PDB file of C-alpha atoms in Angstrom:
ATOM      1  CA  MET D 174     -45.567   5.818  -7.702  1.00 65.00           C
ATOM      2  CA  SER D 175     -42.325   6.240  -5.897  1.00 70.00           C
ATOM      3  CA  ARG D 176     -40.440   9.354  -5.097  1.00 69.00           C
ATOM      4  CA  GLU D 177     -37.242   7.485  -6.392  1.00 69.00           C
ATOM      5  CA  THR D 178     -39.644   7.170  -9.924  1.00 76.00           C
ATOM      6  CA  ILE D 179     -40.694  10.473 -10.372  1.00 76.00           C
ATOM      7  CA  ILE D 180     -36.814  11.716  -9.724  1.00 73.00           C
ATOM      8  CA  LEU D 181     -36.016   9.629 -12.459  1.00 75.00           C
ATOM      9  CA  THR D 182     -38.433  10.419 -14.780  1.00 82.00           C
ATOM     10  CA  THR D 183     -37.907  14.348 -14.306  1.00 78.00           C
ATOM     11  CA  LEU D 184     -34.167  13.560 -14.994  1.00 78.00           C
ATOM     12  CA  ILE D 185     -35.093  11.599 -17.898  1.00 81.00           C
ATOM     13  CA  SER D 186     -37.308  14.462 -18.986  1.00 86.00           C
ATOM     14  CA  TYR D 187     -34.633  17.615 -18.537  1.00 82.00           C
ATOM     15  CA  GLN D 188     -31.839  16.113 -20.415  1.00 82.00           C
ATOM     16  CA  VAL D 189     -34.440  15.185 -23.074  1.00 89.00           C
ATOM     17  CA  THR D 190     -35.755  18.357 -23.859  1.00 90.00           C
ATOM     18  CA  LEU D 191     -31.432  19.664 -23.599  1.00 88.00           C
ATOM     19  CA  VAL D 192     -31.001  17.350 -26.176  1.00 90.00           C
ATOM     20  CA  LEU D 193     -33.715  18.830 -28.485  1.00 92.00           C
ATOM     21  CA  ILE D 194     -32.868  22.040 -28.176  1.00 92.00           C
ATOM     22  CA  GLY D 195     -29.416  21.265 -29.383  1.00 91.00           C
ATOM     23  CA  LEU D 196     -31.786  20.123 -32.640  1.00 92.00           C
ATOM     24  CA  TRP D 197     -33.485  23.116 -32.608  1.00 91.00           C
ATOM     25  CA  ALA D 198     -30.227  25.457 -32.988  1.00 91.00           C
ATOM     26  CA  SER D 199     -29.036  23.016 -35.135  1.00 90.00           C
ATOM     27  CA  ARG D 200     -31.209  25.045 -36.883  1.00 89.00           C
ATOM     28  CA  ARG D 201     -29.644  28.533 -36.622  1.00 87.00           C
ATOM     29  CA  THR D 202     -26.154  27.679 -37.099  1.00 87.00           C
ATOM     30  CA  HIS D 203     -24.463  28.480 -40.089  1.00 87.00           C
ATOM     31  CA  ASP D 204     -21.346  29.938 -39.778  1.00 86.00           C
ATOM     32  CA  ASN D 205     -18.285  29.964 -36.896  1.00 84.00           C
ATOM     33  CA  ASP D 206     -20.757  33.095 -36.028  1.00 85.00           C
ATOM     34  CA  ASP D 207     -23.456  31.935 -35.335  1.00 88.00           C
ATOM     35  CA  PHE D 208     -21.563  28.551 -34.180  1.00 89.00           C
ATOM     36  CA  PHE D 209     -19.523  30.734 -30.959  1.00 87.00           C
ATOM     37  CA  LEU D 210     -21.326  33.706 -30.334  1.00 88.00           C
ATOM     38  CA  GLY D 211     -24.783  32.837 -32.014  1.00 88.00           C
ATOM     39  CA  GLY D 212     -25.033  35.050 -34.758  1.00 87.00           C
ATOM     40  CA  ARG D 213     -24.577  38.140 -32.067  1.00 88.00           C
ATOM     41  CA  GLN D 214     -28.052  37.894 -31.522  1.00 87.00           C
ATOM     42  CA  LEU D 215     -28.877  37.001 -28.044  1.00 87.00           C
ATOM     43  CA  GLY D 216     -31.707  39.006 -26.612  1.00 87.00           C
ATOM     44  CA  ALA D 217     -31.433  40.934 -23.171  1.00 85.00           C
ATOM     45  CA  THR D 218     -33.145  38.187 -21.587  1.00 87.00           C
ATOM     46  CA  VAL D 219     -31.165  34.803 -22.918  1.00 89.00           C
ATOM     47  CA  ALA D 220     -28.179  36.839 -22.360  1.00 88.00           C
ATOM     48  CA  SER D 221     -28.928  38.202 -18.882  1.00 87.00           C
ATOM     49  CA  ILE D 222     -30.268  35.019 -16.927  1.00 89.00           C
ATOM     50  CA  SER D 223     -27.207  33.126 -18.792  1.00 89.00           C
ATOM     51  CA  TYR D 224     -25.052  35.172 -17.801  1.00 88.00           C
ATOM     52  CA  ALA D 225     -26.449  34.339 -14.721  1.00 85.00           C
ATOM     53  CA  ALA D 226     -26.509  31.020 -14.901  1.00 84.00           C
ATOM     54  CA  SER D 227     -22.845  30.166 -16.408  1.00 82.00           C
ATOM     55  CA  SER D 228     -21.410  32.117 -13.316  1.00 78.00           C
ATOM     56  CA  SER D 229     -23.697  30.069 -10.421  1.00 76.00           C
ATOM     57  CA  SER D 230     -23.284  26.425 -11.787  1.00 73.00           C
ATOM     58  CA  VAL D 231     -22.685  23.474  -9.017  1.00 73.00           C
ATOM     59  CA  TRP D 232     -19.902  25.157  -6.666  1.00 74.00           C
ATOM     60  CA  VAL D 233     -23.699  27.580  -5.752  1.00 75.00           C
ATOM     61  CA  LEU D 234     -25.615  24.499  -5.341  1.00 72.00           C
ATOM     62  CA  ILE D 235     -23.913  22.519  -3.694  1.00 74.00           C
ATOM     63  CA  GLY D 236     -20.483  24.333  -2.611  1.00 76.00           C
ATOM     64  CA  PHE D 237     -22.209  27.616  -1.924  1.00 78.00           C
ATOM     65  CA  THR D 238     -24.804  25.215  -0.065  1.00 79.00           C
ATOM     66  CA  GLY D 239     -22.675  23.210   2.550  1.00 79.00           C
ATOM     67  CA  VAL D 240     -20.206  27.281   2.829  1.00 78.00           C
ATOM     68  CA  VAL D 241     -23.970  28.278   4.626  1.00 80.00           C
ATOM     69  CA  TYR D 242     -24.924  25.250   6.398  1.00 80.00           C
ATOM     70  CA  LEU D 243     -21.129  25.705   7.542  1.00 79.00           C
ATOM     71  CA  LEU D 244     -20.550  29.115   8.848  1.00 75.00           C
ATOM     72  CA  GLY D 245     -24.424  30.557   8.777  1.00 76.00           C
ATOM     73  CA  LEU D 246     -25.455  34.282   8.309  1.00 77.00           C
ATOM     74  CA  LYS D 247     -21.331  34.990   7.402  1.00 76.00           C
ATOM     75  CA  ALA D 248     -21.854  33.388   4.161  1.00 77.00           C
ATOM     76  CA  PHE D 249     -24.700  36.554   3.184  1.00 79.00           C
ATOM     77  CA  TRP D 250     -21.260  38.330   2.020  1.00 78.00           C
ATOM     78  CA  PHE D 251     -21.346  36.437  -0.648  1.00 80.00           C
ATOM     79  CA  VAL D 252     -24.370  38.453  -2.302  1.00 81.00           C
ATOM     80  CA  PRO D 253     -23.433  41.635  -2.388  1.00 82.00           C
ATOM     81  CA  CYS D 254     -19.775  40.960  -3.627  1.00 81.00           C
ATOM     82  CA  ILE D 255     -21.475  38.319  -6.231  1.00 82.00           C
ATOM     83  CA  THR D 256     -24.507  41.197  -7.704  1.00 84.00           C
ATOM     84  CA  LEU D 257     -20.858  43.361  -7.459  1.00 85.00           C
ATOM     85  CA  GLY D 258     -19.050  41.647 -10.134  1.00 85.00           C
ATOM     86  CA  HIS D 259     -22.099  41.684 -11.926  1.00 85.00           C
ATOM     87  CA  TYR D 260     -23.538  45.114 -11.927  1.00 88.00           C
ATOM     88  CA  LEU D 261     -20.015  45.997 -12.906  1.00 87.00           C
ATOM     89  CA  SER D 262     -19.599  44.306 -15.609  1.00 87.00           C
ATOM     90  CA  TRP D 263     -22.902  44.772 -17.473  1.00 87.00           C
ATOM     91  CA  ARG D 264     -22.517  48.485 -17.063  1.00 87.00           C
ATOM     92  CA  PHE D 265     -19.463  48.773 -17.768  1.00 88.00           C
ATOM     93  CA  ILE D 266     -17.701  46.372 -19.254  1.00 88.00           C
ATOM     94  CA  ALA D 267     -20.511  44.405 -21.391  1.00 86.00           C
ATOM     95  CA  PRO D 268     -20.706  47.976 -23.748  1.00 87.00           C
ATOM     96  CA  ARG D 269     -17.802  48.913 -25.041  1.00 87.00           C
ATOM     97  CA  LEU D 270     -17.423  44.444 -25.442  1.00 87.00           C
ATOM     98  CA  MET D 271     -20.032  44.812 -28.038  1.00 87.00           C
ATOM     99  CA  THR D 272     -18.588  47.940 -29.337  1.00 86.00           C
ATOM    100  CA  LEU D 273     -15.671  45.857 -30.226  1.00 86.00           C
ATOM    101  CA  SER D 274     -16.452  42.299 -30.879  1.00 86.00           C
ATOM    102  CA  ARG D 275     -18.813  44.590 -33.627  1.00 86.00           C
ATOM    103  CA  ALA D 276     -16.214  46.225 -35.079  1.00 85.00           C
ATOM    104  CA  GLN D 277     -13.436  43.760 -35.455  1.00 85.00           C
ATOM    105  CA  ARG D 278     -15.997  40.157 -36.021  1.00 85.00           C
ATOM    106  CA  LEU D 279     -14.068  39.532 -32.677  1.00 84.00           C
ATOM    107  CA  VAL D 280     -15.514  35.727 -32.678  1.00 86.00           C
ATOM    108  CA  THR D 281     -13.758  35.096 -29.373  1.00 85.00           C
ATOM    109  CA  LEU D 282     -12.114  36.770 -26.450  1.00 85.00           C
ATOM    110  CA  THR D 283      -8.360  35.814 -26.763  1.00 87.00           C
ATOM    111  CA  ASP D 284      -8.920  37.898 -30.646  1.00 85.00           C
ATOM    112  CA  LEU D 285      -9.421  41.132 -28.190  1.00 85.00           C
ATOM    113  CA  LEU D 286      -7.077  39.849 -25.929  1.00 85.00           C
ATOM    114  CA  ALA D 287      -4.463  39.882 -29.749  1.00 86.00           C
ATOM    115  CA  GLY D 288      -6.091  42.743 -30.259  1.00 81.00           C
ATOM    116  CA  ASP D 289      -3.547  44.152 -33.625  1.00 82.00           C
ATOM    117  CA  ALA D 290      -0.846  41.608 -32.777  1.00 83.00           C
ATOM    118  CA  ARG D 291       1.118  40.397 -35.252  1.00 85.00           C
ATOM    119  CA  GLY D 292       3.998  37.393 -35.870  1.00 85.00           C
ATOM    120  CA  GLY D 293       5.386  36.211 -32.977  1.00 87.00           C
ATOM    121  CA  ILE D 294       3.915  38.382 -30.102  1.00 90.00           C
ATOM    122  CA  ARG D 295       0.000  37.613 -31.795  1.00 89.00           C
ATOM    123  CA  GLY D 296       1.057  34.170 -30.882  1.00 89.00           C
ATOM    124  CA  ALA D 297       2.707  34.639 -27.283  1.00 92.00           C
ATOM    125  CA  ILE D 298      -0.748  35.801 -27.049  1.00 90.00           C
ATOM    126  CA  VAL D 299      -2.815  33.278 -28.394  1.00 90.00           C
ATOM    127  CA  ILE D 300      -0.897  30.364 -26.915  1.00 91.00           C
ATOM    128  CA  SER D 301      -0.247  32.064 -23.065  1.00 92.00           C
ATOM    129  CA  ALA D 302      -4.507  33.285 -23.478  1.00 89.00           C
ATOM    130  CA  ALA D 303      -5.552  29.813 -24.153  1.00 88.00           C
ATOM    131  CA  MET D 304      -3.234  27.472 -21.726  1.00 91.00           C
ATOM    132  CA  MET D 305      -5.078  29.676 -19.020  1.00 88.00           C
ATOM    133  CA  VAL D 306      -7.780  29.019 -19.551  1.00 86.00           C
ATOM    134  CA  LEU D 307      -7.517  24.728 -20.822  1.00 88.00           C
ATOM    135  CA  VAL D 308      -5.007  24.793 -17.371  1.00 88.00           C
ATOM    136  CA  SER D 309      -8.040  27.180 -15.278  1.00 84.00           C
ATOM    137  CA  PHE D 310     -11.316  25.606 -16.917  1.00 82.00           C
ATOM    138  CA  ALA D 311      -9.841  21.633 -17.044  1.00 85.00           C
ATOM    139  CA  PHE D 312     -10.143  22.203 -13.255  1.00 83.00           C
ATOM    140  CA  TYR D 313     -13.312  23.896 -13.038  1.00 81.00           C
ATOM    141  CA  VAL D 314     -15.563  21.698 -15.419  1.00 81.00           C
ATOM    142  CA  ALA D 315     -13.639  18.881 -13.421  1.00 83.00           C
ATOM    143  CA  SER D 316     -15.766  19.772 -10.501  1.00 79.00           C
ATOM    144  CA  GLN D 317     -18.791  20.199 -12.550  1.00 79.00           C
ATOM    145  CA  PHE D 318     -18.841  16.663 -13.355  1.00 81.00           C
ATOM    146  CA  ALA D 319     -17.882  15.971  -9.973  1.00 81.00           C
ATOM    147  CA  GLY D 320     -20.984  17.748  -8.282  1.00 77.00           C
ATOM    148  CA  ALA D 321     -23.237  16.991 -11.366  1.00 75.00           C
ATOM    149  CA  GLY D 322     -21.713  12.388 -10.817  1.00 79.00           C
ATOM    150  CA  GLN D 323     -21.971  12.485  -6.838  1.00 79.00           C
ATOM    151  CA  THR D 324     -25.993  14.247  -7.184  1.00 74.00           C
ATOM    152  CA  PHE D 325     -27.005  11.640  -9.347  1.00 75.00           C
ATOM    153  CA  SER D 326     -24.914   8.677  -7.469  1.00 76.00           C
ATOM    154  CA  GLU D 327     -26.469   9.750  -4.642  1.00 75.00           C
ATOM    155  CA  SER D 328     -29.411  10.613  -6.069  1.00 70.00           C
ATOM    156  CA  PHE D 329     -30.575   7.174  -7.895  1.00 71.00           C
ATOM    157  CA  ASN D 330     -27.380   4.869  -6.541  1.00 73.00           C
ATOM    158  CA  ILE D 331     -24.820   4.675 -10.485  1.00 76.00           C
ATOM    159  CA  SER D 332     -22.176   4.481  -9.837  1.00 81.00           C
ATOM    160  CA  PHE D 333     -20.031   8.438 -10.068  1.00 83.00           C
ATOM    161  CA  ALA D 334     -18.644   7.233 -13.349  1.00 84.00           C
ATOM    162  CA  ASN D 335     -21.614   6.604 -14.627  1.00 83.00           C
ATOM    163  CA  SER D 336     -23.167   9.247 -13.965  1.00 81.00           C
ATOM    164  CA  VAL D 337     -20.287  11.873 -14.744  1.00 83.00           C
ATOM    165  CA  TYR D 338     -20.328  10.197 -18.335  1.00 85.00           C
ATOM    166  CA  LEU D 339     -23.616  11.111 -18.650  1.00 82.00           C
ATOM    167  CA  GLY D 340     -23.394  14.194 -17.935  1.00 80.00           C
ATOM    168  CA  ALA D 341     -20.944  14.737 -19.481  1.00 84.00           C
ATOM    169  CA  GLY D 342     -22.675  12.767 -23.091  1.00 87.00           C
ATOM    170  CA  VAL D 343     -25.785  15.380 -23.090  1.00 85.00           C
ATOM    171  CA  ILE D 344     -24.093  18.821 -22.304  1.00 85.00           C
ATOM    172  CA  LEU D 345     -21.609  17.319 -25.475  1.00 87.00           C
ATOM    173  CA  ILE D 346     -24.632  16.501 -27.733  1.00 90.00           C
ATOM    174  CA  TYR D 347     -26.822  19.157 -27.530  1.00 89.00           C
ATOM    175  CA  THR D 348     -23.407  21.079 -27.559  1.00 89.00           C
ATOM    176  CA  LEU D 349     -22.214  19.900 -30.766  1.00 89.00           C
ATOM    177  CA  LEU D 350     -25.132  19.909 -32.161  1.00 89.00           C
ATOM    178  CA  GLY D 351     -26.492  24.377 -31.752  1.00 90.00           C
ATOM    179  CA  GLY D 352     -23.057  25.765 -30.130  1.00 91.00           C
ATOM    180  CA  PHE D 353     -23.526  28.829 -28.210  1.00 90.00           C
ATOM    181  CA  TRP D 354     -27.522  29.068 -29.485  1.00 90.00           C
ATOM    182  CA  ALA D 355     -27.630  25.808 -27.211  1.00 92.00           C
ATOM    183  CA  VAL D 356     -25.333  27.035 -24.851  1.00 90.00           C
ATOM    184  CA  SER D 357     -27.338  29.735 -24.225  1.00 91.00           C
ATOM    185  CA  VAL D 358     -30.411  28.481 -24.218  1.00 92.00           C
ATOM    186  CA  THR D 359     -29.986  25.139 -22.457  1.00 91.00           C
ATOM    187  CA  ASP D 360     -28.389  27.437 -19.644  1.00 89.00           C
ATOM    188  CA  THR D 361     -31.625  30.144 -19.654  1.00 91.00           C
ATOM    189  CA  LEU D 362     -33.159  27.244 -18.900  1.00 90.00           C
ATOM    190  CA  GLN D 363     -31.308  25.835 -16.264  1.00 86.00           C
ATOM    191  CA  GLY D 364     -31.199  28.768 -14.716  1.00 87.00           C
ATOM    192  CA  LEU D 365     -35.548  29.609 -14.289  1.00 90.00           C
ATOM    193  CA  LEU D 366     -35.194  26.403 -12.197  1.00 86.00           C
ATOM    194  CA  MET D 367     -32.846  27.961 -10.124  1.00 83.00           C
ATOM    195  CA  VAL D 368     -34.757  30.658  -9.104  1.00 86.00           C
ATOM    196  CA  GLY D 369     -37.434  28.440  -8.835  1.00 89.00           C
ATOM    197  CA  VAL D 370     -35.757  26.555  -6.668  1.00 84.00           C
ATOM    198  CA  ALA D 371     -34.691  29.639  -4.057  1.00 82.00           C
ATOM    199  CA  VAL D 372     -38.014  30.607  -4.177  1.00 89.00           C
ATOM    200  CA  LEU D 373     -40.056  26.964  -3.901  1.00 91.00           C
ATOM    201  CA  LEU D 374     -36.739  25.497  -1.575  1.00 87.00           C
ATOM    202  CA  PRO D 375     -37.766  28.770   1.419  1.00 87.00           C
ATOM    203  CA  ILE D 376     -40.994  28.259   1.136  1.00 92.00           C
ATOM    204  CA  ALA D 377     -41.677  24.341   2.115  1.00 92.00           C
ATOM    205  CA  ALA D 378     -39.173  24.737   4.614  1.00 88.00           C
ATOM    206  CA  LEU D 379     -40.947  27.301   6.553  1.00 90.00           C
ATOM    207  CA  VAL D 380     -44.416  25.183   6.162  1.00 91.00           C
ATOM    208  CA  VAL D 381     -42.581  22.471   6.749  1.00 90.00           C
ATOM    209  CA  VAL D 382     -41.383  24.713  10.420  1.00 87.00           C
ATOM    210  CA  GLY D 383     -44.791  25.532  11.182  1.00 87.00           C
ATOM    211  CA  GLY D 384     -44.426  29.145   9.818  1.00 87.00           C
ATOM    212  CA  PRO D 385     -42.116  32.250  10.433  1.00 85.00           C
ATOM    213  CA  GLY D 386     -43.935  32.049  14.083  1.00 83.00           C
ATOM    214  CA  ASP D 387     -42.585  28.800  14.465  1.00 83.00           C
ATOM    215  CA  LEU D 388     -39.045  29.815  13.426  1.00 80.00           C
ATOM    216  CA  TYR D 389     -38.653  32.897  15.557  1.00 78.00           C
ATOM    217  CA  ALA D 390     -39.802  30.624  18.329  1.00 79.00           C
ATOM    218  CA  GLY D 391     -36.650  27.277  17.764  1.00 76.00           C
ATOM    219  CA  LEU D 392     -34.133  30.964  16.783  1.00 73.00           C
ATOM    220  CA  GLU D 393     -35.325  33.310  19.693  1.00 71.00           C
ATOM    221  CA  GLY D 394     -32.795  30.468  22.218  1.00 66.00           C
ATOM    222  CA  ARG D 395     -29.504  30.496  19.839  1.00 67.00           C
ATOM    223  CA  LEU D 396     -29.578  33.993  17.961  1.00 61.00           C
ATOM    224  CA  ALA D 397     -26.295  34.315  19.955  1.00 63.00           C
ATOM    225  CA  GLU D 398     -24.953  31.216  18.594  1.00 67.00           C
ATOM    226  CA  PRO D 399     -22.201  31.398  16.399  1.00 64.00           C
ATOM    227  CA  GLN D 400     -23.896  30.302  12.824  1.00 64.00           C
ATOM    228  CA  LEU D 401     -26.280  33.129  13.170  1.00 66.00           C
ATOM    229  CA  ALA D 402     -24.282  35.947  13.478  1.00 66.00           C
ATOM    230  CA  LEU D 403     -24.145  38.206  10.162  1.00 65.00           C
ATOM    231  CA  PHE D 404     -20.095  39.374  11.514  1.00 63.00           C
ATOM    232  CA  GLY D 405     -19.367  36.726  13.396  1.00 58.00           C
ATOM    233  CA  LEU D 406     -15.307  37.089  13.272  1.00 56.00           C
ATOM    234  CA  GLU D 407     -13.088  38.991  15.287  1.00 56.00           C
ATOM    235  CA  THR D 408     -11.694  42.378  13.299  1.00 55.00           C
ATOM    236  CA  GLY D 409      -8.488  41.249  11.262  1.00 56.00           C
ATOM    237  CA  PRO D 410     -10.004  37.408  11.178  1.00 63.00           C
ATOM    238  CA  PHE D 411     -13.016  39.390   9.176  1.00 65.00           C
ATOM    239  CA  VAL D 412     -11.582  42.083   6.983  1.00 72.00           C
ATOM    240  CA  ALA D 413      -9.124  39.344   5.242  1.00 72.00           C
ATOM    241  CA  PHE D 414     -12.284  37.502   4.893  1.00 69.00           C
ATOM    242  CA  PHE D 415     -14.723  39.946   3.678  1.00 69.00           C
ATOM    243  CA  VAL D 416     -11.438  40.812   0.644  1.00 74.00           C
ATOM    244  CA  GLY D 417     -11.258  37.002  -0.661  1.00 72.00           C
ATOM    245  CA  GLU D 418     -14.386  37.234  -0.616  1.00 70.00           C
ATOM    246  CA  ALA D 419     -14.508  40.578  -2.470  1.00 72.00           C
ATOM    247  CA  GLY D 420     -12.448  39.056  -4.899  1.00 74.00           C
ATOM    248  CA  LEU D 421     -15.461  37.189  -6.374  1.00 72.00           C
ATOM    249  CA  ALA D 422     -16.215  40.986  -7.667  1.00 76.00           C
ATOM    250  CA  ILE D 423     -13.091  40.524  -9.378  1.00 80.00           C
ATOM    251  CA  GLY D 424     -14.032  37.264 -10.855  1.00 77.00           C
ATOM    252  CA  ALA D 425     -17.035  39.251 -13.114  1.00 78.00           C
ATOM    253  CA  PHE D 426     -14.435  40.988 -15.773  1.00 83.00           C
ATOM    254  CA  GLY D 427     -12.629  37.934 -16.996  1.00 81.00           C
ATOM    255  CA  GLN D 428     -13.445  35.168 -17.370  1.00 83.00           C
ATOM    256  CA  PRO D 429     -14.835  33.486 -21.047  1.00 84.00           C
ATOM    257  CA  GLN D 430     -18.051  31.426 -20.404  1.00 83.00           C
ATOM    258  CA  ARG D 431     -19.416  35.499 -19.217  1.00 86.00           C
ATOM    259  CA  LEU D 432     -18.073  37.713 -21.443  1.00 87.00           C
ATOM    260  CA  ASN D 433     -18.787  35.973 -24.144  1.00 87.00           C
ATOM    261  CA  ARG D 434     -22.357  36.667 -23.622  1.00 88.00           C
ATOM    262  CA  LEU D 435     -21.674  39.793 -23.714  1.00 87.00           C
ATOM    263  CA  MET D 436     -19.978  39.701 -27.229  1.00 88.00           C
ATOM    264  CA  ALA D 437     -23.125  37.480 -27.832  1.00 88.00           C
ATOM    265  CA  ARG D 438     -25.677  40.554 -26.813  1.00 86.00           C
ATOM    266  CA  ARG D 439     -28.727  41.134 -30.325  1.00 82.00           C
ATOM    267  CA  ASP D 440     -28.969  44.804 -28.798  1.00 68.00           C
ATOM    268  CA  GLU D 441     -26.996  48.186 -29.852  1.00 55.00           C
ATOM    269  CA  PRO D 442     -23.880  48.944 -27.900  1.00 47.00           C
ATOM    270  CA  ALA D 443     -23.286  52.609 -26.437  1.00 46.00           C
ATOM    271  CA  PRO D 444     -20.332  54.545 -27.274  1.00 44.00           C
ATOM    272  CA  VAL D 445     -17.132  54.123 -26.070  1.00 43.00           C
TER     273      VAL D 445
END
């Protein structure tokens, strides 16, 4: 069996699995609370893995890979910044968000922002929030489809447009079928796959180069190269670089595709 056939078979099986998850989730979706928040019944495992997967999408698999190739070890600083954002979000925002969303039966973050406002003020808040989400996510979702389309196109020699249509079609099907349950479970599946690849790929690469000894021998004469420097920038540019990356932590506090996982958790929240 050729490499292309194996990849194509795997891809088709994976897409069929996503649709089947959507069909399964549709049986658990009965009202708005189920469709938008999975009935607030997400366990900690699904909530946490889907949270991480929704924040580590194509920009990690493709974009960040390119950044690492370009910058070398300096890209390591992305990791503590992102991890810090996740920790602060789960430690401080999650319990309060869970408590408020349950007490006030809030379904979306827009409901939370609008709070008890009435009349024109509430309308202005809702419209402003909707426009910010619409504009921001138009670029975000477009980048996801572009990354997926480019990957399909390069792997299977399919046109970029058809690749985007394929990916968007499958996502649309399972999302409309199962709502938040389908999205969360498929994100969990994809998160586990990403973890598996992140663990197995370095091991495979280490085997290909001949093991740790050969790897070190190959790097021994190149340790002074800029790509292998953990800091590798003058003080001023490095501070600016680090502050820019620290901004990734702040992103965890306001992205709705992450925070709705916190609203949907089954576990009882801590007191505010």
